[in-house]
Short mmCIF file of C-alpha atoms and ligand atoms in Angstrom, two decimals:
data_model
loop_
_atom_site.label_atom_id
_atom_site.label_comp_id
_atom_site.label_asym_id
_atom_site.label_seq_id
_atom_site.Cartn_x
_atom_site.Cartn_y
_atom_site.Cartn_z
CA MET D 254 31.66 12.27 -41.95
CA PRO D 255 33.48 15.10 -43.73
CA ASP D 256 37.30 14.79 -43.68
CA ASN D 257 37.90 17.53 -41.10
CA ALA D 258 35.21 16.02 -38.82
CA ASN D 259 36.88 12.62 -39.20
CA GLU D 260 40.23 14.20 -38.39
CA ARG D 261 38.82 15.94 -35.31
CA MET D 262 37.28 12.72 -34.05
CA ASP D 263 40.53 10.82 -34.66
CA LYS D 264 42.53 13.43 -32.75
CA LEU D 265 40.08 13.32 -29.83
CA THR D 266 40.05 9.50 -29.61
CA ALA D 267 43.88 9.48 -29.80
CA LEU D 268 44.06 12.00 -26.94
CA CYS D 269 41.54 9.97 -24.92
CA LYS D 270 43.70 6.88 -25.31
CA ARG D 271 47.05 8.66 -24.79
CA ARG D 272 45.98 10.54 -21.64
CA GLY D 273 43.83 7.80 -20.10
CA PHE D 274 40.30 9.06 -20.61
CA ILE D 275 38.84 6.10 -22.55
CA PHE D 276 40.16 2.63 -23.46
CA GLN D 277 38.68 -0.16 -25.52
CA SER D 278 37.26 -2.83 -23.27
CA SER D 279 39.49 -5.99 -23.05
CA GLU D 280 41.88 -4.32 -25.46
CA ILE D 281 44.69 -6.88 -24.91
CA TYR D 282 42.37 -9.47 -26.47
CA GLY D 283 41.49 -7.29 -29.46
CA GLY D 284 38.60 -5.45 -27.78
CA ILE D 285 34.87 -6.20 -27.92
CA GLY D 286 32.43 -4.15 -30.02
CA GLY D 287 30.24 -1.69 -28.14
CA PHE D 288 32.03 -1.87 -24.75
CA TRP D 289 34.37 0.76 -23.34
CA ASP D 290 36.48 1.38 -20.22
CA TYR D 291 37.17 4.74 -18.58
CA GLY D 292 40.79 5.35 -17.56
CA PRO D 293 42.10 7.36 -14.59
CA LEU D 294 41.15 10.75 -16.08
CA GLY D 295 37.96 9.47 -17.76
CA VAL D 296 36.55 7.97 -14.59
CA GLU D 297 37.02 11.30 -12.75
CA LEU D 298 35.33 13.20 -15.60
CA LYS D 299 32.41 10.77 -15.72
CA ARG D 300 32.05 10.71 -11.95
CA ASN D 301 32.02 14.55 -11.87
CA ILE D 302 29.19 14.52 -14.42
CA LYS D 303 27.21 12.02 -12.33
CA ASN D 304 27.92 13.99 -9.14
CA ALA D 305 26.87 17.27 -10.75
CA TRP D 306 23.58 15.64 -11.86
CA TRP D 307 22.95 14.01 -8.47
CA GLU D 308 23.71 17.24 -6.56
CA ASP D 309 21.56 19.41 -8.85
CA ILE D 310 18.67 16.96 -9.23
CA VAL D 311 18.45 15.12 -5.90
CA ARG D 312 20.43 16.88 -3.15
CA LYS D 313 19.51 20.48 -3.93
CA ARG D 314 15.77 19.81 -4.42
CA ASP D 315 12.98 18.96 -1.97
CA ASP D 316 10.75 17.40 -4.63
CA ILE D 317 13.08 14.64 -5.89
CA VAL D 318 14.45 11.59 -4.10
CA GLY D 319 17.03 9.05 -5.23
CA LEU D 320 16.88 5.30 -5.83
CA ASP D 321 19.25 2.50 -6.80
CA CYS D 322 17.55 -0.56 -8.29
CA SER D 323 18.82 -3.99 -9.29
CA ILE D 324 19.89 -4.51 -12.92
CA ILE D 325 18.02 -7.83 -13.25
CA MET D 326 14.32 -7.61 -12.42
CA ASN D 327 11.33 -9.91 -12.60
CA PRO D 328 10.89 -10.64 -16.34
CA LYS D 329 7.24 -9.57 -16.07
CA VAL D 330 8.45 -6.02 -15.75
CA TRP D 331 9.60 -6.14 -19.37
CA GLU D 332 6.29 -7.59 -20.54
CA ALA D 333 4.44 -4.73 -18.82
CA SER D 334 6.82 -2.10 -20.22
CA GLY D 335 6.44 -3.49 -23.72
CA HIS D 336 10.13 -4.29 -24.08
CA VAL D 337 9.53 -8.04 -24.51
CA GLY D 338 8.04 -8.28 -27.96
CA GLY D 339 8.35 -4.59 -28.71
CA PHE D 340 11.93 -3.55 -27.98
CA SER D 341 13.53 -4.46 -31.25
CA ASP D 342 14.77 -2.84 -34.41
CA PRO D 343 13.95 -4.12 -37.89
CA MET D 344 17.21 -5.26 -39.47
CA VAL D 345 18.34 -6.28 -42.95
CA ASP D 346 21.25 -8.61 -43.75
CA CYS D 347 23.38 -8.66 -46.86
CA LYS D 348 22.97 -12.07 -48.55
CA ASN D 349 26.53 -11.76 -49.92
CA CYS D 350 28.84 -10.20 -47.34
CA LYS D 351 26.57 -10.90 -44.33
CA ALA D 352 26.80 -7.30 -43.02
CA ARG D 353 23.80 -6.35 -40.89
CA PHE D 354 22.13 -2.93 -40.96
CA ARG D 355 19.24 -1.19 -39.24
CA ALA D 356 16.58 -1.17 -41.96
CA ASP D 357 15.70 2.50 -41.33
CA LYS D 358 19.32 3.54 -41.78
CA VAL D 359 20.09 2.01 -45.16
CA CYS D 360 18.86 3.24 -48.54
CA THR D 361 19.02 2.18 -52.13
CA VAL D 362 19.40 5.05 -54.61
CA THR D 363 18.77 5.14 -58.36
CA PHE D 364 19.64 7.91 -60.81
CA HIS D 365 17.95 7.94 -64.25
CA ASP D 366 18.63 10.23 -67.20
CA GLY D 367 15.18 10.04 -68.83
CA ASP D 368 14.60 6.28 -69.12
CA GLU D 369 18.24 5.34 -68.92
CA LEU D 370 19.46 3.98 -65.56
CA LEU D 371 22.75 5.69 -64.67
CA LEU D 372 23.32 4.41 -61.14
CA HIS D 373 21.77 1.86 -58.71
CA VAL D 374 23.61 1.63 -55.38
CA GLY D 375 23.11 1.00 -51.64
CA VAL D 376 24.19 3.63 -49.11
CA GLU D 377 23.99 4.12 -45.37
CA GLY D 378 21.77 7.05 -44.46
CA ASP D 379 18.25 8.18 -43.78
CA THR D 380 15.59 9.61 -46.09
CA GLU D 381 15.39 12.56 -43.61
CA ASN D 382 18.74 13.69 -45.01
CA LEU D 383 18.12 13.11 -48.71
CA LYS D 384 20.90 15.44 -49.88
CA ASP D 385 23.48 13.44 -47.84
CA VAL D 386 22.10 10.20 -49.22
CA PHE D 387 22.29 11.40 -52.85
CA ASP D 388 25.79 12.79 -52.26
CA ALA D 389 26.90 9.44 -50.80
CA ALA D 390 25.42 7.63 -53.83
CA THR D 391 27.10 10.00 -56.30
CA ALA D 392 30.42 9.45 -54.50
CA LYS D 393 30.09 5.74 -55.37
CA ALA D 394 29.75 6.33 -59.09
CA ASN D 395 32.80 6.08 -61.37
CA SER D 396 34.00 9.36 -62.94
CA LYS D 397 32.20 8.70 -66.26
CA THR D 398 28.83 8.13 -64.54
CA ARG D 399 29.43 11.11 -62.27
CA ARG D 400 29.88 13.31 -65.36
CA ARG D 401 26.64 11.89 -66.83
CA ILE D 402 24.81 12.67 -63.55
CA GLU D 403 26.08 16.24 -63.62
CA LYS D 404 25.23 16.68 -67.32
CA ALA D 405 21.73 15.26 -67.01
CA GLY D 406 20.57 18.51 -65.31
CA GLU D 407 16.77 18.75 -65.15
CA ASN D 408 16.37 15.33 -66.79
CA LEU D 409 17.99 13.64 -63.81
CA LYS D 410 15.50 11.55 -61.80
CA ALA D 411 16.93 10.72 -58.36
CA GLU D 412 15.04 8.23 -56.22
CA CYS D 413 15.71 6.79 -52.77
CA TRP D 414 14.19 3.74 -51.03
CA ARG D 415 14.68 3.01 -47.37
CA ALA D 416 15.15 -0.69 -46.61
CA ASP D 417 12.22 -0.81 -44.13
CA ARG D 418 9.74 0.46 -46.75
CA GLN D 419 8.26 -0.85 -49.99
CA ALA D 420 10.69 -0.45 -52.84
CA GLU D 421 10.29 -0.74 -56.61
CA VAL D 422 13.93 -1.73 -57.11
CA ALA D 423 16.19 -4.40 -55.65
CA LEU D 424 17.61 -3.27 -52.30
CA LEU D 425 21.41 -3.29 -52.30
CA CYS D 426 24.08 -3.57 -49.61
CA PRO D 427 26.08 -0.37 -48.96
CA ASN D 428 29.21 -2.47 -48.35
CA CYS D 429 29.41 -4.83 -51.31
CA GLY D 430 26.37 -4.14 -53.53
CA GLY D 431 24.89 -7.59 -52.73
CA GLY D 432 21.13 -8.13 -52.27
CA LEU D 433 19.50 -7.44 -48.90
CA THR D 434 17.06 -9.68 -47.01
CA GLU D 435 13.57 -8.56 -45.99
CA PRO D 436 13.61 -6.54 -42.72
CA ARG D 437 13.47 -8.79 -39.61
CA GLN D 438 12.90 -7.89 -35.94
CA PHE D 439 16.02 -8.12 -33.74
CA ASN D 440 15.57 -8.07 -29.94
CA LEU D 441 17.85 -5.58 -28.23
CA MET D 442 17.64 -7.00 -24.68
CA PHE D 443 20.53 -9.10 -23.36
CA GLU D 444 19.21 -12.39 -21.97
CA THR D 445 20.57 -14.41 -19.08
CA PHE D 446 19.41 -17.30 -16.85
CA ILE D 447 18.81 -17.33 -13.12
CA GLY D 448 19.91 -20.36 -11.12
CA ALA D 449 21.11 -23.74 -12.41
CA MET D 450 18.49 -24.41 -15.08
CA GLN D 451 18.77 -22.77 -18.46
CA ASP D 452 15.25 -22.88 -19.82
CA SER D 453 12.44 -20.43 -20.54
CA SER D 454 11.30 -20.48 -16.87
CA SER D 455 14.69 -19.19 -15.67
CA LYS D 456 15.17 -16.59 -18.42
CA ALA D 457 15.81 -13.00 -17.28
CA TYR D 458 17.07 -9.81 -18.89
CA LEU D 459 19.74 -7.21 -18.19
CA ARG D 460 17.70 -3.99 -17.93
CA PRO D 461 17.67 -1.90 -21.11
CA GLU D 462 16.72 1.28 -19.13
CA THR D 463 16.73 2.30 -15.48
CA ALA D 464 13.23 3.79 -15.69
CA GLN D 465 11.25 0.61 -15.00
CA GLY D 466 12.92 0.13 -11.62
CA ILE D 467 11.61 3.54 -10.67
CA PHE D 468 8.02 2.75 -11.73
CA CYS D 469 8.15 -0.51 -9.78
CA ASN D 470 9.27 1.32 -6.62
CA TYR D 471 6.96 4.32 -6.95
CA LYS D 472 4.55 2.99 -4.30
CA ASN D 473 7.44 2.04 -1.92
CA VAL D 474 8.80 5.55 -2.19
CA LEU D 475 5.38 7.11 -1.57
CA ASP D 476 4.79 4.91 1.47
CA THR D 477 8.19 5.33 3.06
CA THR D 478 8.86 9.03 2.46
CA ARG D 479 5.35 10.47 2.60
CA ILE D 480 6.40 12.77 -0.25
CA LYS D 481 3.46 14.38 -2.03
CA LEU D 482 2.69 15.00 -5.71
CA PRO D 483 4.28 16.53 -7.70
CA PHE D 484 7.53 14.72 -7.01
CA GLY D 485 10.29 12.85 -8.83
CA ILE D 486 12.44 9.78 -8.38
CA ALA D 487 15.94 9.87 -9.83
CA GLN D 488 18.32 7.07 -10.61
CA ILE D 489 21.79 6.66 -12.15
CA GLY D 490 22.79 3.21 -13.32
CA LYS D 491 23.98 0.82 -16.00
CA SER D 492 21.74 -0.21 -18.85
CA PHE D 493 22.40 -2.78 -21.55
CA ARG D 494 21.23 -2.97 -25.15
CA ASN D 495 22.48 -5.44 -27.71
CA GLU D 496 22.80 -2.68 -30.31
CA ILE D 497 23.13 -3.97 -33.85
CA ASN D 498 25.60 -1.34 -34.91
CA PRO D 499 27.51 0.05 -31.93
CA ARG D 500 29.29 3.03 -33.43
CA ASN D 501 30.68 6.51 -33.17
CA TYR D 502 33.06 5.73 -30.32
CA THR D 503 31.13 5.55 -27.01
CA PHE D 504 28.00 7.20 -28.51
CA ARG D 505 26.11 3.97 -29.20
CA SER D 506 27.40 1.33 -26.79
CA ARG D 507 26.03 -2.00 -25.63
CA GLU D 508 26.67 -1.23 -21.98
CA PHE D 509 26.13 2.34 -20.87
CA GLU D 510 24.93 4.43 -17.99
CA GLN D 511 21.71 6.41 -17.78
CA MET D 512 20.61 9.25 -15.54
CA GLU D 513 16.83 9.21 -15.43
CA ILE D 514 14.14 11.16 -13.60
CA GLU D 515 10.52 10.02 -13.46
CA PHE D 516 8.54 13.06 -12.34
CA PHE D 517 5.00 12.18 -11.15
CA CYS D 518 2.30 14.84 -11.33
CA HIS D 519 -1.44 15.44 -11.71
CA PRO D 520 -2.56 14.91 -15.35
CA ASN D 521 -3.77 18.53 -15.47
CA GLU D 522 -0.28 19.77 -14.65
CA ALA D 523 1.63 17.48 -17.00
CA ASP D 524 2.01 20.01 -19.84
CA LYS D 525 3.41 22.62 -17.45
CA TRP D 526 5.90 20.16 -15.92
CA TYR D 527 6.91 18.87 -19.35
CA GLU D 528 7.89 22.38 -20.42
CA TYR D 529 9.64 23.01 -17.12
CA TRP D 530 11.83 19.87 -17.41
CA ARG D 531 12.56 20.29 -21.12
CA ASP D 532 13.95 23.78 -20.49
CA ALA D 533 15.65 22.91 -17.15
CA ARG D 534 17.50 19.96 -18.63
CA TYR D 535 18.68 21.97 -21.62
CA GLN D 536 19.97 24.70 -19.28
CA TRP D 537 21.80 22.10 -17.15
CA TYR D 538 24.04 21.25 -20.09
CA VAL D 539 24.58 24.93 -20.89
CA GLY D 540 25.56 25.59 -17.25
CA LEU D 541 28.21 22.92 -17.42
CA GLY D 542 29.86 24.32 -20.50
CA LEU D 543 27.98 23.08 -23.56
CA THR D 544 27.49 26.70 -24.48
CA SER D 545 28.27 26.57 -28.18
CA SER D 546 25.74 26.60 -30.98
CA LYS D 547 26.35 22.85 -31.18
CA LEU D 548 23.73 22.23 -28.43
CA ARG D 549 20.07 22.35 -29.47
CA LEU D 550 16.60 21.48 -28.26
CA ARG D 551 14.33 19.80 -30.78
CA ASP D 552 10.63 19.17 -30.28
CA HIS D 553 9.41 15.92 -31.86
CA GLU D 554 6.93 16.12 -34.70
CA PRO D 555 3.58 14.45 -33.83
CA ASP D 556 4.38 11.48 -36.13
CA GLU D 557 7.66 10.82 -34.28
CA LEU D 558 6.00 10.32 -30.90
CA ALA D 559 5.78 6.90 -29.25
CA HIS D 560 2.14 5.73 -28.99
CA TYR D 561 2.01 6.49 -25.24
CA ALA D 562 3.82 9.85 -25.31
CA ARG D 563 1.98 13.11 -25.50
CA ALA D 564 5.04 15.26 -26.12
CA CYS D 565 8.77 14.65 -26.48
CA ALA D 566 11.84 16.78 -27.07
CA ASP D 567 15.45 15.79 -27.68
CA ILE D 568 18.42 17.63 -26.35
CA GLU D 569 20.89 17.21 -29.20
CA TYR D 570 24.59 17.88 -29.71
CA GLU D 571 26.43 18.41 -32.96
CA PHE D 572 29.16 15.73 -32.61
CA PRO D 573 31.85 15.59 -35.33
CA PHE D 574 29.96 12.58 -36.72
CA GLY D 575 26.62 14.40 -36.85
CA ILE D 576 23.79 15.84 -34.72
CA SER D 577 22.65 13.23 -32.24
CA GLU D 578 20.57 12.84 -29.08
CA LEU D 579 22.06 13.43 -25.63
CA GLU D 580 18.84 13.28 -23.65
CA GLY D 581 15.12 12.88 -24.28
CA VAL D 582 12.40 14.58 -22.29
CA ALA D 583 8.94 12.96 -22.65
CA ASN D 584 5.43 13.29 -21.31
CA ARG D 585 4.74 9.57 -20.88
CA THR D 586 1.21 10.13 -19.57
CA ASP D 587 -0.06 7.43 -17.16
CA PHE D 588 1.09 4.68 -19.56
CA ASP D 589 3.82 3.10 -17.40
CA LEU D 590 2.00 3.09 -14.06
CA SER D 591 -1.19 1.84 -15.71
CA GLN D 592 0.70 -1.01 -17.40
CA HIS D 593 2.36 -2.06 -14.15
CA GLN D 594 -1.00 -1.81 -12.39
CA LYS D 595 -2.47 -4.13 -15.00
CA PHE D 596 0.39 -6.65 -15.05
CA SER D 597 1.10 -6.75 -11.28
CA GLY D 598 -2.47 -6.48 -10.06
CA ARG D 599 -1.33 -3.82 -7.53
CA ASP D 600 -3.08 -0.49 -7.10
CA LEU D 601 -0.67 2.27 -8.20
CA SER D 602 -3.15 5.13 -8.05
CA TYR D 603 -2.55 8.24 -5.88
CA PHE D 604 -4.96 9.66 -3.40
CA ASP D 605 -4.85 13.43 -2.89
CA ASP D 606 -5.73 14.13 0.78
CA GLU D 607 -6.70 17.69 0.08
CA THR D 608 -8.91 17.35 -2.99
CA LYS D 609 -10.04 13.75 -2.09
CA GLU D 610 -9.31 12.82 -5.69
CA ARG D 611 -7.85 9.40 -6.69
CA PHE D 612 -5.97 9.13 -9.99
CA VAL D 613 -2.99 7.51 -11.73
CA PRO D 614 -0.30 10.20 -12.02
CA TYR D 615 1.18 11.33 -15.29
CA VAL D 616 4.95 11.02 -15.69
CA ILE D 617 7.44 13.46 -17.20
CA GLU D 618 10.70 11.66 -17.98
CA PRO D 619 14.01 13.43 -18.59
CA SER D 620 16.28 10.51 -19.65
CA GLY D 621 19.96 11.14 -20.38
CA GLY D 622 22.99 9.04 -21.19
CA ILE D 623 26.07 9.65 -19.07
CA ASP D 624 28.45 8.25 -21.68
CA ARG D 625 26.91 10.47 -24.33
CA ALA D 626 27.17 13.50 -22.03
CA THR D 627 30.83 12.60 -21.33
CA LEU D 628 31.52 12.38 -25.05
CA ALA D 629 29.83 15.72 -25.70
CA PHE D 630 31.81 17.40 -22.92
CA LEU D 631 35.01 15.87 -24.36
CA CYS D 632 34.16 17.10 -27.89
CA GLU D 633 33.26 20.60 -26.65
CA ALA D 634 36.41 20.82 -24.45
CA TYR D 635 38.87 19.85 -27.18
CA ILE D 636 40.63 23.01 -28.43
CA GLU D 637 43.81 23.62 -30.41
CA ASP D 638 45.42 27.01 -29.73
CA GLU D 639 48.85 28.47 -29.00
CA ALA D 640 50.77 28.96 -25.78
CA PRO D 641 54.34 30.16 -25.06
CA ASP D 642 56.99 27.50 -24.31
CA ASP D 643 59.81 27.83 -21.71
CA LYS D 644 61.64 30.29 -24.06
CA GLY D 645 58.55 32.40 -24.63
CA GLN D 646 58.08 31.08 -28.22
CA MET D 647 54.45 30.47 -29.20
CA GLN D 648 53.78 26.76 -29.80
CA GLN D 649 50.64 24.88 -30.81
CA ARG D 650 48.92 23.31 -27.82
CA THR D 651 45.99 20.97 -27.32
CA VAL D 652 43.91 21.93 -24.35
CA MET D 653 40.77 20.38 -22.86
CA LYS D 654 38.72 23.34 -21.67
CA PHE D 655 36.38 21.49 -19.31
CA HIS D 656 34.10 23.43 -17.01
CA PRO D 657 36.04 23.53 -13.70
CA ARG D 658 33.25 21.53 -11.99
CA LEU D 659 33.85 18.68 -14.43
CA ALA D 660 37.68 18.84 -14.77
CA PRO D 661 39.17 15.47 -13.67
CA ILE D 662 42.04 17.24 -11.86
CA LYS D 663 41.37 20.66 -10.31
CA LEU D 664 44.93 21.70 -9.50
CA ALA D 665 48.46 20.59 -10.38
CA VAL D 666 51.44 21.58 -8.20
CA PHE D 667 55.00 21.84 -9.55
CA PRO D 668 58.32 22.72 -7.89
CA LEU D 669 60.29 24.69 -10.51
CA VAL D 670 63.40 22.62 -9.74
CA LYS D 671 63.98 19.51 -7.64
CA LYS D 672 66.14 21.31 -5.03
CA GLU D 673 66.40 24.32 -2.69
CA GLY D 674 63.45 23.12 -0.62
CA MET D 675 60.98 23.64 -3.49
CA PRO D 676 59.72 20.00 -3.68
CA GLU D 677 58.93 20.02 0.07
CA ILE D 678 56.83 23.21 -0.17
CA ALA D 679 55.10 21.99 -3.33
CA ARG D 680 54.27 18.63 -1.73
CA ARG D 681 52.78 20.38 1.27
CA ILE D 682 50.51 22.51 -0.94
CA TYR D 683 49.51 19.39 -2.88
CA GLU D 684 48.62 17.50 0.31
CA ASP D 685 46.65 20.47 1.67
CA VAL D 686 44.56 20.54 -1.52
CA GLN D 687 44.05 16.78 -1.49
CA ALA D 688 42.89 16.95 2.15
CA THR D 689 39.99 19.15 1.06
CA GLY D 690 38.72 16.36 -1.23
CA MET D 691 39.73 18.19 -4.43
CA THR D 692 41.64 16.15 -6.98
CA ALA D 693 45.24 17.37 -7.27
CA PHE D 694 48.36 16.25 -9.11
CA TYR D 695 52.01 16.63 -8.09
CA ASP D 696 54.62 16.71 -10.85
CA GLU D 697 58.35 17.47 -10.53
CA LYS D 698 59.64 15.83 -13.72
CA GLY D 699 60.85 17.65 -16.86
CA ALA D 700 60.72 21.27 -18.04
CA VAL D 701 57.94 23.27 -16.48
CA GLY D 702 56.50 24.11 -19.93
CA ARG D 703 56.12 20.38 -20.67
CA ARG D 704 54.39 19.91 -17.33
CA TYR D 705 51.92 22.71 -18.18
CA ARG D 706 51.25 21.06 -21.58
CA ARG D 707 50.43 17.72 -19.94
CA GLN D 708 47.97 19.42 -17.59
CA ASP D 709 46.38 21.37 -20.49
CA GLU D 710 45.71 18.01 -22.23
CA ALA D 711 44.18 16.66 -18.98
CA GLY D 712 42.02 19.81 -18.74
CA THR D 713 43.39 20.91 -15.34
CA PRO D 714 42.14 24.49 -14.76
CA PHE D 715 44.94 25.63 -12.41
CA CYS D 716 48.68 24.95 -12.06
CA VAL D 717 50.70 26.20 -9.09
CA THR D 718 54.47 26.62 -9.39
CA VAL D 719 56.79 26.90 -6.45
CA ASP D 720 59.91 28.90 -7.48
CA GLY D 721 62.86 30.85 -6.07
CA GLN D 722 60.64 33.70 -4.89
CA THR D 723 58.52 31.21 -2.85
CA ILE D 724 61.58 30.52 -0.67
CA GLU D 725 61.94 34.28 -0.03
CA ASP D 726 58.33 35.39 0.47
CA ARG D 727 56.13 32.25 0.53
CA THR D 728 54.24 33.23 -2.62
CA VAL D 729 53.59 30.95 -5.61
CA THR D 730 52.40 31.51 -9.16
CA ILE D 731 49.01 30.13 -10.16
CA ARG D 732 48.34 29.76 -13.90
CA ASP D 733 44.88 29.81 -15.47
CA ARG D 734 44.51 27.10 -18.19
CA ASP D 735 42.27 29.23 -20.39
CA THR D 736 43.71 32.74 -20.18
CA LEU D 737 47.33 31.59 -19.50
CA LYS D 738 47.44 34.43 -16.99
CA GLN D 739 49.70 33.86 -13.97
CA ASP D 740 48.84 35.41 -10.58
CA ARG D 741 51.23 35.49 -7.66
CA ILE D 742 49.48 34.62 -4.41
CA PRO D 743 50.52 33.57 -0.86
CA ALA D 744 51.16 29.79 -0.75
CA ASP D 745 48.74 29.34 2.12
CA GLU D 746 45.92 30.90 0.10
CA VAL D 747 46.00 28.36 -2.75
CA VAL D 748 43.08 26.28 -1.43
CA ALA D 749 40.87 29.33 -0.89
CA TYR D 750 41.79 30.77 -4.32
CA VAL D 751 40.95 27.53 -6.17
CA ARG D 752 37.70 27.04 -4.18
CA GLN D 753 36.59 30.57 -5.05
CA ARG D 754 37.43 30.14 -8.75
CA LEU D 755 35.66 26.76 -8.94
CA GLY D 756 32.49 28.48 -7.69
N1 LIG U 87 13.60 5.46 -20.34
C1 LIG U 87 13.66 6.05 -21.61
C2 LIG U 87 14.83 5.67 -22.39
O1 LIG U 87 15.61 4.83 -22.03
P1 LIG U 87 16.05 6.23 -24.65
O2 LIG U 87 15.87 7.39 -25.58
O3 LIG U 87 16.02 4.87 -25.24
O4 LIG U 87 14.91 6.43 -23.54
C3 LIG U 87 17.63 7.54 -23.05
O5 LIG U 87 17.42 6.42 -23.84
C4 LIG U 87 19.05 8.00 -23.20
O6 LIG U 87 19.97 6.92 -22.92
C5 LIG U 87 19.44 8.49 -24.60
O7 LIG U 87 19.06 9.87 -24.80
C6 LIG U 87 20.94 8.30 -24.60
O8 LIG U 87 21.59 9.42 -24.02
C7 LIG U 87 21.12 7.07 -23.73
N2 LIG U 87 21.30 5.88 -24.57
C8 LIG U 87 20.36 5.13 -25.14
N3 LIG U 87 20.90 4.11 -25.84
C9 LIG U 87 22.22 4.25 -25.73
C10 LIG U 87 23.37 3.51 -26.20
N4 LIG U 87 23.22 2.42 -26.96
N5 LIG U 87 24.61 3.92 -25.87
C11 LIG U 87 24.78 5.04 -25.09
N6 LIG U 87 23.75 5.74 -24.60
C12 LIG U 87 22.51 5.36 -24.90
#
């Protein structure tokens, strides 16, 4: 990560800890790698993201229904899905320092000047970003070698070998320079045991995706709702993957939440629905505030596709640590239903009453991560700008510019001073707002400028202040987090004003 990106990520994680968005899991015991907790503000933000998805995908549509499946399923599910046996990453270990790396994410680089070897080092990185890999390797050279590399000009021969491919040189550890083992498969599913016995007959798995629960219930949903093709089933829930290298804050965790849609359609309509969902899901993120050029839609190259997928696109976000996937949209063909048909012996075909045709539906799958979406919304919201303090002097401020629909607290209410009947009026406004189901915050402590600053860091879009004029004419000021503009409105119109501004 470049220095300023590192600095930006450090500032964001410090704010998340300081203001109660995200904590390390079991922090008082030193934490546990790949597991995170959401604090009072974080849980509201994450819940708002889930609610926005559920409202837009399930409640506002006639062609999608919801589902909530168990986390532990019959182990045969994972044989049918290909996760048992297939769901693993090739890994390499350092024979010296014992560090473990994903084999496709570690490279060994050599630089030659003619026949002379100038440098032979291991670096983390991917051959897709060769320039970054060569830069990382050069950064490891001492100043004398670096000068030789620069001077070599056209004679310089730079080569890079990824640890999961054949190499003509010894593969080296990026940490200590020790030798690496051959790549080995590493199963990503967490195992557990059901009942008293702990043997292979009682082995079960924590689900690594919510999707399989949907496929297993597809027939139940068809039979109980009488919904007709094309239709979708949506689910939000926890998934677990024993990731080798949990990293980049919450981005790659071992326990995370997914929001997945399996959209069933006639094979002839699959291409049309794939394009529809790819574009609709991209627009969903834009509509909730990921409007910057940091959001992008990337179609997979044919050689990137899983063997069962006919098309796939990633919705990606440029995090401070690099461009990474928020959500994948795939045309999974009839692969999953056919597999479950084969392994369960149950008929999962669909009969179309009108055309009298029987077929196994194709599936379009938009599959997103809620923790990744939360992190992207946090990154996008984090802004440093200036705002006037109590004396009108401009001061640096940190403000989280969340979309109002996602903001953890919608409105804060302050009495200017703790006397002259102001706290009573302010409390009444606060209670009226709370009674509507909107999240509100009451604060009477400290200078009003400090109270605004705290709400800016929490991302609260509106702050109401009850002041001397309120006592005279029952009006209050309402401050907009983004424009800093203050309107004076009747105290009994606060709820309507906020409702209208939230849209
Ligand atoms: N059913 C398809 C499926 O699970 P995936 O690409 O493996 O596909 C879908 O995962 C989404 O789940 C990803 O786009 C990402 O947002 C989220 N996700 C996957 N692994 C994750 C992890 N270790 N930590 C956080 N989110 C993860």
